[in-house]
């Protein structure tokens, strides 16, 4: 929603403000990198809290619209009467939000660059690094909110928070000192659903609500059409008994087989096991999956151990699902847990923080700057 709304603003030469959480200490509703787009009429797309700071953000946004100068706001959400900004909401965290103006009228090049960086998330297969200036020694030379490209970053200075201070950069032959916000952006997850039956509709609606990119594969043109699946990003019609040649998968791709057609499922499963995927889910009971494995073995195809770990059958979490909508929720929840590397247990039993930092994200950040 943020991407499409920003595209509209640039097309119509309308200013907007991108609000980004650039740092946090303790617990918070959203994590570092979370964004919200604020329009001149006060409309906001995306939230940074559960409603604790949104109204105050609008007040600060008015200042940024008027001055054009970016702003950093620190919100102390701990339940402490002594803090200056005491909401008493008891979130036990402090977050720093950067408000930067996107101005397609006076600085169209920068506005388009912001849009392309956000758009890249839905197209990229791999995580990528975005370097945003959040402080500058000379606003005339380089304004906070500027995105830097093709710069070499010293790994030893990078903190786990993603803030790089006192970085020297050359602008028009002069050295300027800046503070950077280093954000590892994870691509929009891509899911491929094999089967365009009526029960696929609820699952696709659920996944699009979560902002996933959805591809549907089927051999039945009567089922696979935009009228039945208006929200799908891609429809891939293949001949019966064949696996799609141009599937374009990656480690950021997930697949679900739900054709209710055994022979076709056999073809799809064999093809998927030769792809680079994060997750393969099969609708149906364990007995059906065991039969599929036996038939693949009869064809001389053994499932590699590494690939077997990625197969989930029966698919979904055990929440007592019966209706298509409930089953869709169960499947989506399992996929989200797999994507985020969590246990799927009730938060009641979790011993540490709800939002436990993911060490893989920091390791990926180090890989990107090396």
Short mmCIF file of C-alpha atoms in Angstrom, two decimals:
data_model
loop_
_atom_site.label_atom_id
_atom_site.label_comp_id
_atom_site.label_asym_id
_atom_site.label_seq_id
_atom_site.Cartn_x
_atom_site.Cartn_y
_atom_site.Cartn_z
CA UNK A 1 0.00 0.00 0.00
CA UNK A 2 2.85 2.41 0.82
CA UNK A 3 4.51 1.72 -2.54
CA UNK A 4 1.34 2.23 -4.60
CA UNK A 5 0.41 5.39 -2.68
CA UNK A 6 3.91 6.83 -3.06
CA UNK A 7 3.77 6.12 -6.79
CA UNK A 8 0.50 8.05 -6.99
CA UNK A 9 2.00 10.99 -5.07
CA UNK A 10 4.96 11.23 -7.43
CA UNK A 11 2.74 10.95 -10.48
CA UNK A 12 0.48 13.74 -9.20
CA UNK A 13 3.34 15.91 -7.86
CA UNK A 14 2.09 15.62 -4.29
CA UNK A 15 4.40 15.82 -1.29
CA UNK A 16 4.51 13.04 1.30
CA UNK A 17 6.53 12.13 4.37
CA UNK A 18 8.17 8.79 4.95
CA UNK A 19 8.31 7.93 8.65
CA UNK A 20 10.80 5.17 9.53
CA UNK A 21 11.76 3.59 12.83
CA UNK A 22 15.56 3.86 12.78
CA UNK A 23 16.36 2.72 16.32
CA UNK A 24 14.72 1.08 19.32
CA UNK A 25 15.59 0.04 22.84
CA UNK A 26 13.44 -2.43 24.71
CA UNK A 27 10.03 -3.55 23.51
CA UNK A 28 8.07 -1.89 20.71
CA UNK A 29 5.00 -2.59 18.59
CA UNK A 30 6.98 -2.45 15.32
CA UNK A 31 10.64 -3.17 14.66
CA UNK A 32 13.49 -1.12 13.20
CA UNK A 33 12.83 -0.44 9.52
CA UNK A 34 9.02 -0.23 9.88
CA UNK A 35 7.57 2.56 7.75
CA UNK A 36 4.54 4.79 7.42
CA UNK A 37 3.67 7.19 4.59
CA UNK A 38 1.98 10.42 5.69
CA UNK A 39 0.12 12.61 3.19
CA UNK A 40 -0.52 16.35 3.35
CA UNK A 41 -4.15 15.81 4.39
CA UNK A 42 -3.06 13.74 7.40
CA UNK A 43 -3.86 10.36 5.88
CA UNK A 44 -1.31 7.72 6.86
CA UNK A 45 -0.53 4.35 5.28
CA UNK A 46 1.20 1.89 7.59
CA UNK A 47 1.52 2.12 11.36
CA UNK A 48 4.54 2.41 13.63
CA UNK A 49 2.74 1.65 16.89
CA UNK A 50 -0.58 0.41 18.16
CA UNK A 51 -1.92 3.97 18.02
CA UNK A 52 0.36 5.34 20.76
CA UNK A 53 2.33 7.80 18.63
CA UNK A 54 0.40 8.25 15.40
CA UNK A 55 -1.41 11.45 16.37
CA UNK A 56 1.79 13.08 17.63
CA UNK A 57 3.58 12.02 14.44
CA UNK A 58 1.01 13.96 12.41
CA UNK A 59 1.86 17.11 14.38
CA UNK A 60 5.57 16.69 13.66
CA UNK A 61 4.78 15.87 10.03
CA UNK A 62 3.15 19.28 9.60
CA UNK A 63 6.45 20.92 10.60
CA UNK A 64 8.35 18.83 8.06
CA UNK A 65 5.87 19.71 5.31
CA UNK A 66 6.30 23.42 6.12
CA UNK A 67 10.09 23.54 6.54
CA UNK A 68 11.21 20.71 4.28
CA UNK A 69 13.71 19.78 7.00
CA UNK A 70 13.75 16.15 8.17
CA UNK A 71 13.15 15.43 11.82
CA UNK A 72 14.05 12.76 14.37
CA UNK A 73 11.61 12.14 17.21
CA UNK A 74 12.35 9.95 20.21
CA UNK A 75 9.32 8.32 21.84
CA UNK A 76 9.79 6.92 25.31
CA UNK A 77 6.92 4.47 25.73
CA UNK A 78 7.94 3.16 29.11
CA UNK A 79 5.46 3.52 31.91
CA UNK A 80 7.49 6.12 33.81
CA UNK A 81 5.99 9.36 35.11
CA UNK A 82 9.42 11.00 35.14
CA UNK A 83 10.10 10.83 31.42
CA UNK A 84 9.38 14.01 29.42
CA UNK A 85 7.19 12.27 26.87
CA UNK A 86 5.10 10.14 29.22
CA UNK A 87 2.20 8.36 27.56
CA UNK A 88 2.03 5.79 30.30
CA UNK A 89 1.27 3.05 27.78
CA UNK A 90 3.71 0.65 29.41
CA UNK A 91 5.34 -0.69 26.24
CA UNK A 92 8.73 -0.67 27.99
CA UNK A 93 10.57 0.62 24.96
CA UNK A 94 12.09 3.71 23.35
CA UNK A 95 11.88 4.20 19.58
CA UNK A 96 13.45 6.79 17.30
CA UNK A 97 11.47 7.82 14.22
CA UNK A 98 12.90 9.68 11.21
CA UNK A 99 10.51 11.88 9.24
CA UNK A 100 11.84 12.73 5.78
CA UNK A 101 10.06 14.74 3.07
CA UNK A 102 9.45 13.22 -0.34
CA UNK A 103 9.02 16.20 -2.66
CA UNK A 104 8.45 15.34 -6.35
CA UNK A 105 7.99 19.04 -7.16
CA UNK A 106 11.29 20.48 -5.91
CA UNK A 107 13.40 17.32 -5.70
CA UNK A 108 11.94 14.83 -8.11
CA UNK A 109 15.15 12.84 -8.56
CA UNK A 110 15.33 12.06 -4.84
CA UNK A 111 11.60 11.23 -4.71
CA UNK A 112 11.92 8.77 -7.60
CA UNK A 113 14.96 7.19 -5.94
CA UNK A 114 12.96 6.67 -2.73
CA UNK A 115 10.18 5.03 -4.71
CA UNK A 116 12.55 2.74 -6.62
CA UNK A 117 14.20 1.60 -3.40
CA UNK A 118 10.83 0.67 -1.91
CA UNK A 119 9.63 -0.90 -5.15
CA UNK A 120 12.73 -3.06 -5.30
CA UNK A 121 11.45 -4.95 -2.28
CA UNK A 122 8.64 -6.50 -4.35
CA UNK A 123 10.95 -7.41 -7.23
CA UNK A 124 14.21 -8.49 -5.61
CA UNK A 125 14.99 -12.12 -4.87
CA UNK A 126 17.73 -11.36 -2.37
CA UNK A 127 18.00 -9.03 0.65
CA UNK A 128 19.65 -5.71 -0.12
CA UNK A 129 21.14 -2.86 1.86
CA UNK A 130 19.72 0.68 1.95
CA UNK A 131 21.88 3.48 3.39
CA UNK A 132 19.91 6.55 4.48
CA UNK A 133 21.47 9.74 5.82
CA UNK A 134 19.86 10.60 9.18
CA UNK A 135 22.31 13.33 10.28
CA UNK A 136 24.51 15.62 8.23
CA UNK A 137 27.17 18.21 9.04
CA UNK A 138 26.01 20.29 6.07
CA UNK A 139 22.34 20.22 5.06
CA UNK A 140 23.08 22.29 1.96
CA UNK A 141 25.44 19.61 0.68
CA UNK A 142 23.53 16.51 1.76
CA UNK A 143 20.15 16.52 3.44
CA UNK A 144 19.04 13.92 5.99
CA UNK A 145 16.71 11.48 4.31
CA UNK A 146 19.02 11.16 1.30
CA UNK A 147 19.61 7.59 0.10
CA UNK A 148 23.23 6.82 -0.75
CA UNK A 149 24.21 4.30 -3.39
CA UNK A 150 27.45 2.52 -4.29
CA UNK A 151 29.35 3.39 -1.12
CA UNK A 152 31.92 1.28 0.69
CA UNK A 153 31.07 0.67 4.33
CA UNK A 154 33.58 -0.25 7.03
CA UNK A 155 32.24 -3.40 8.66
CA UNK A 156 34.03 -2.83 11.95
CA UNK A 157 32.01 0.36 12.59
CA UNK A 158 28.59 -1.19 12.05
CA UNK A 159 26.58 -1.59 15.24
CA UNK A 160 23.83 -4.14 15.69
CA UNK A 161 21.29 -1.30 15.69
CA UNK A 162 22.20 -0.49 12.08
CA UNK A 163 23.37 3.05 12.91
CA UNK A 164 26.76 4.11 11.49
CA UNK A 165 28.03 7.36 12.96
CA UNK A 166 30.73 9.81 11.78
CA UNK A 167 30.92 8.44 8.27
CA UNK A 168 32.93 10.65 5.91
CA UNK A 169 31.57 11.19 2.41
CA UNK A 170 32.78 13.37 -0.44
CA UNK A 171 30.25 15.77 -1.96
CA UNK A 172 31.31 18.14 -4.77
CA UNK A 173 34.95 17.73 -3.80
CA UNK A 174 34.40 18.41 -0.09
CA UNK A 175 34.33 16.00 2.84
CA UNK A 176 31.09 15.92 4.81
CA UNK A 177 30.32 13.94 7.96
CA UNK A 178 27.07 12.00 8.14
CA UNK A 179 25.29 9.43 10.29
CA UNK A 180 23.75 6.57 8.33
CA UNK A 181 20.84 4.26 8.98
CA UNK A 182 21.74 0.88 7.48
CA UNK A 183 18.67 -1.15 6.71
CA UNK A 184 18.70 -4.72 5.44
CA UNK A 185 15.51 -4.91 3.37
CA UNK A 186 13.97 -8.34 3.00
CA UNK A 187 12.26 -8.96 -0.36
CA UNK A 188 8.51 -9.45 -0.46
CA UNK A 189 7.95 -13.20 0.01
CA UNK A 190 6.74 -15.03 -3.08
CA UNK A 191 4.31 -17.92 -2.89
CA UNK A 192 3.34 -20.24 -5.74
CA UNK A 193 0.03 -22.02 -5.39
CA UNK A 194 -0.46 -25.10 -7.56
CA UNK A 195 -4.19 -25.48 -7.94
CA UNK A 196 -6.85 -22.93 -8.86
CA UNK A 197 -9.79 -24.68 -7.24
CA UNK A 198 -12.47 -22.82 -5.28
CA UNK A 199 -10.70 -23.43 -1.95
CA UNK A 200 -7.59 -21.57 -3.20
CA UNK A 201 -9.49 -18.28 -3.18
CA UNK A 202 -9.60 -17.94 0.63
CA UNK A 203 -5.90 -18.75 0.93
CA UNK A 204 -4.92 -16.22 -1.74
CA UNK A 205 -7.03 -13.53 -0.08
CA UNK A 206 -5.28 -14.26 3.23
CA UNK A 207 -1.80 -14.12 1.71
CA UNK A 208 -2.48 -10.92 -0.24
CA UNK A 209 -3.75 -9.37 3.00
CA UNK A 210 -0.28 -10.15 4.37
CA UNK A 211 1.26 -8.43 1.27
CA UNK A 212 2.76 -11.57 -0.28
CA UNK A 213 3.37 -11.86 -4.04
CA UNK A 214 1.15 -14.68 -5.31
CA UNK A 215 1.54 -16.84 -8.42
CA UNK A 216 -1.09 -19.46 -9.29
CA UNK A 217 -0.31 -22.47 -11.48
CA UNK A 218 -2.97 -24.75 -12.99
CA UNK A 219 -3.76 -26.71 -16.14
CA UNK A 220 -7.48 -25.77 -16.22
CA UNK A 221 -8.23 -22.50 -18.06
CA UNK A 222 -11.79 -22.58 -16.76
CA UNK A 223 -10.46 -22.20 -13.23
CA UNK A 224 -7.32 -20.13 -13.83
CA UNK A 225 -8.53 -16.67 -14.80
CA UNK A 226 -8.60 -13.11 -13.44
CA UNK A 227 -12.32 -13.29 -12.74
CA UNK A 228 -11.73 -16.04 -10.18
CA UNK A 229 -8.48 -14.58 -8.79
CA UNK A 230 -8.42 -10.80 -9.28
CA UNK A 231 -5.80 -10.30 -6.53
CA UNK A 232 -3.21 -12.74 -7.89
CA UNK A 233 0.00 -11.22 -9.23
CA UNK A 234 0.57 -13.88 -11.87
CA UNK A 235 -1.45 -16.68 -13.48
CA UNK A 236 0.58 -19.50 -15.06
CA UNK A 237 -1.37 -21.91 -17.28
CA UNK A 238 0.51 -25.14 -18.02
CA UNK A 239 -0.49 -28.22 -20.04
CA UNK A 240 -1.77 -31.13 -18.00
CA UNK A 241 1.01 -33.43 -16.87
CA UNK A 242 3.73 -30.78 -17.23
CA UNK A 243 5.70 -28.64 -14.81
CA UNK A 244 6.04 -24.91 -15.59
CA UNK A 245 9.39 -24.10 -17.21
CA UNK A 246 9.63 -20.43 -16.22
CA UNK A 247 8.74 -20.67 -12.53
CA UNK A 248 11.49 -18.24 -11.41
CA UNK A 249 11.94 -19.48 -7.83
CA UNK A 250 14.48 -18.58 -5.15
CA UNK A 251 15.22 -19.19 -1.47
CA UNK A 252 12.57 -16.53 -0.84
CA UNK A 253 9.90 -18.63 -2.60
CA UNK A 254 7.24 -20.84 -1.01
CA UNK A 255 4.98 -23.35 -2.72
CA UNK A 256 1.67 -25.03 -1.93
CA UNK A 257 0.21 -27.96 -3.84
CA UNK A 258 -3.58 -28.11 -3.66
CA UNK A 259 -4.92 -29.27 -7.03
CA UNK A 260 -6.94 -32.22 -5.57
CA UNK A 261 -5.63 -34.07 -8.63
CA UNK A 262 -3.25 -36.87 -7.63
CA UNK A 263 -1.38 -37.35 -10.91
CA UNK A 264 -0.90 -33.62 -11.31
CA UNK A 265 0.28 -33.29 -7.71
CA UNK A 266 2.89 -35.97 -8.46
CA UNK A 267 4.23 -33.92 -11.37
CA UNK A 268 4.28 -30.71 -9.35
CA UNK A 269 5.95 -32.28 -6.32
CA UNK A 270 8.71 -33.84 -8.42
CA UNK A 271 9.33 -30.52 -10.16
CA UNK A 272 9.36 -28.51 -6.94
CA UNK A 273 11.85 -30.85 -5.30
CA UNK A 274 14.32 -29.80 -8.00
CA UNK A 275 13.80 -26.08 -7.31
CA UNK A 276 15.47 -23.80 -4.79
CA UNK A 277 12.59 -23.19 -2.37
CA UNK A 278 12.14 -22.37 1.30
CA UNK A 279 8.92 -24.32 1.88
CA UNK A 280 6.72 -26.88 0.13
CA UNK A 281 3.27 -27.56 1.54
CA UNK A 282 0.85 -30.26 0.43
CA UNK A 283 -2.84 -30.27 1.16
CA UNK A 284 -4.19 -33.62 2.25
CA UNK A 285 -3.54 -36.38 4.81
CA UNK A 286 -0.20 -38.03 5.56
CA UNK A 287 -1.30 -41.18 3.74
CA UNK A 288 -1.61 -39.25 0.48
CA UNK A 289 1.89 -37.78 0.83
CA UNK A 290 3.33 -41.23 1.61
CA UNK A 291 1.73 -42.55 -1.60
CA UNK A 292 3.26 -39.67 -3.56
CA UNK A 293 6.71 -40.51 -2.16
CA UNK A 294 6.30 -44.19 -3.08
CA UNK A 295 5.28 -43.32 -6.64
CA UNK A 296 8.25 -40.96 -7.00
CA UNK A 297 10.55 -43.74 -5.78
CA UNK A 298 8.99 -46.09 -8.34
CA UNK A 299 10.00 -43.55 -10.99
CA UNK A 300 13.55 -43.66 -9.67
CA UNK A 301 13.33 -40.30 -7.91
CA UNK A 302 14.44 -40.23 -4.30
CA UNK A 303 13.63 -37.16 -2.21
CA UNK A 304 16.91 -35.62 -0.97
CA UNK A 305 17.12 -35.30 2.82
CA UNK A 306 17.63 -31.53 2.64
CA UNK A 307 14.54 -31.14 0.44
CA UNK A 308 12.49 -33.42 2.69
CA UNK A 309 12.99 -30.98 5.58
CA UNK A 310 11.20 -28.30 3.57
CA UNK A 311 8.08 -30.42 2.95
CA UNK A 312 5.06 -29.85 5.21
CA UNK A 313 2.26 -32.38 4.91
CA UNK A 314 -0.40 -32.19 6.18
CA UNK A 315 -0.08 -28.45 5.74
CA UNK A 316 -1.05 -25.88 8.38
CA UNK A 317 -1.10 -25.44 12.14
CA UNK A 318 -3.42 -27.47 14.34
CA UNK A 319 -6.14 -24.93 15.18
CA UNK A 320 -9.12 -27.17 14.46
CA UNK A 321 -9.76 -25.72 10.99
CA UNK A 322 -12.85 -26.87 9.11
CA UNK A 323 -13.97 -24.16 6.67
CA UNK A 324 -11.86 -22.90 3.71
CA UNK A 325 -11.33 -19.63 5.58
CA UNK A 326 -10.12 -21.42 8.72
CA UNK A 327 -7.85 -23.69 6.69
CA UNK A 328 -6.40 -20.63 4.92
CA UNK A 329 -5.63 -19.04 8.28
CA UNK A 330 -3.98 -22.25 9.50
CA UNK A 331 -1.79 -22.48 6.39
CA UNK A 332 -0.85 -18.80 6.39
CA UNK A 333 0.10 -18.99 10.08
CA UNK A 334 2.37 -21.98 9.50
CA UNK A 335 4.09 -20.29 6.56
CA UNK A 336 4.63 -17.10 8.56
CA UNK A 337 6.14 -19.13 11.41
CA UNK A 338 8.46 -20.88 8.95
CA UNK A 339 9.46 -17.60 7.31
CA UNK A 340 10.19 -15.94 10.66
CA UNK A 341 11.86 -19.03 12.14
CA UNK A 342 9.59 -19.23 15.15
CA UNK A 343 8.22 -22.13 17.17
CA UNK A 344 4.49 -21.58 16.43
CA UNK A 345 3.79 -21.94 20.14
CA UNK A 346 1.41 -19.69 22.07
CA UNK A 347 3.12 -16.46 23.17
CA UNK A 348 1.91 -17.28 26.67
CA UNK A 349 4.68 -19.87 26.92
CA UNK A 350 7.45 -17.79 25.39
CA UNK A 351 10.17 -17.07 27.95
CA UNK A 352 11.95 -14.20 26.22
CA UNK A 353 10.77 -11.05 24.40
CA UNK A 354 7.89 -11.30 21.93
CA UNK A 355 10.07 -9.67 19.27
CA UNK A 356 13.29 -11.62 19.71
CA UNK A 357 16.05 -10.17 17.51
CA UNK A 358 16.83 -12.40 14.57
CA UNK A 359 20.60 -13.00 14.44
CA UNK A 360 20.27 -14.03 10.80
CA UNK A 361 19.35 -10.45 9.88
CA UNK A 362 22.55 -9.07 11.37
CA UNK A 363 24.63 -11.80 9.74
CA UNK A 364 23.02 -10.91 6.42
CA UNK A 365 23.85 -7.23 6.99
CA UNK A 366 27.52 -8.15 7.46
CA UNK A 367 27.46 -10.21 4.25
CA UNK A 368 26.01 -7.31 2.28
CA UNK A 369 28.71 -4.82 3.29
CA UNK A 370 31.67 -7.16 2.85
#
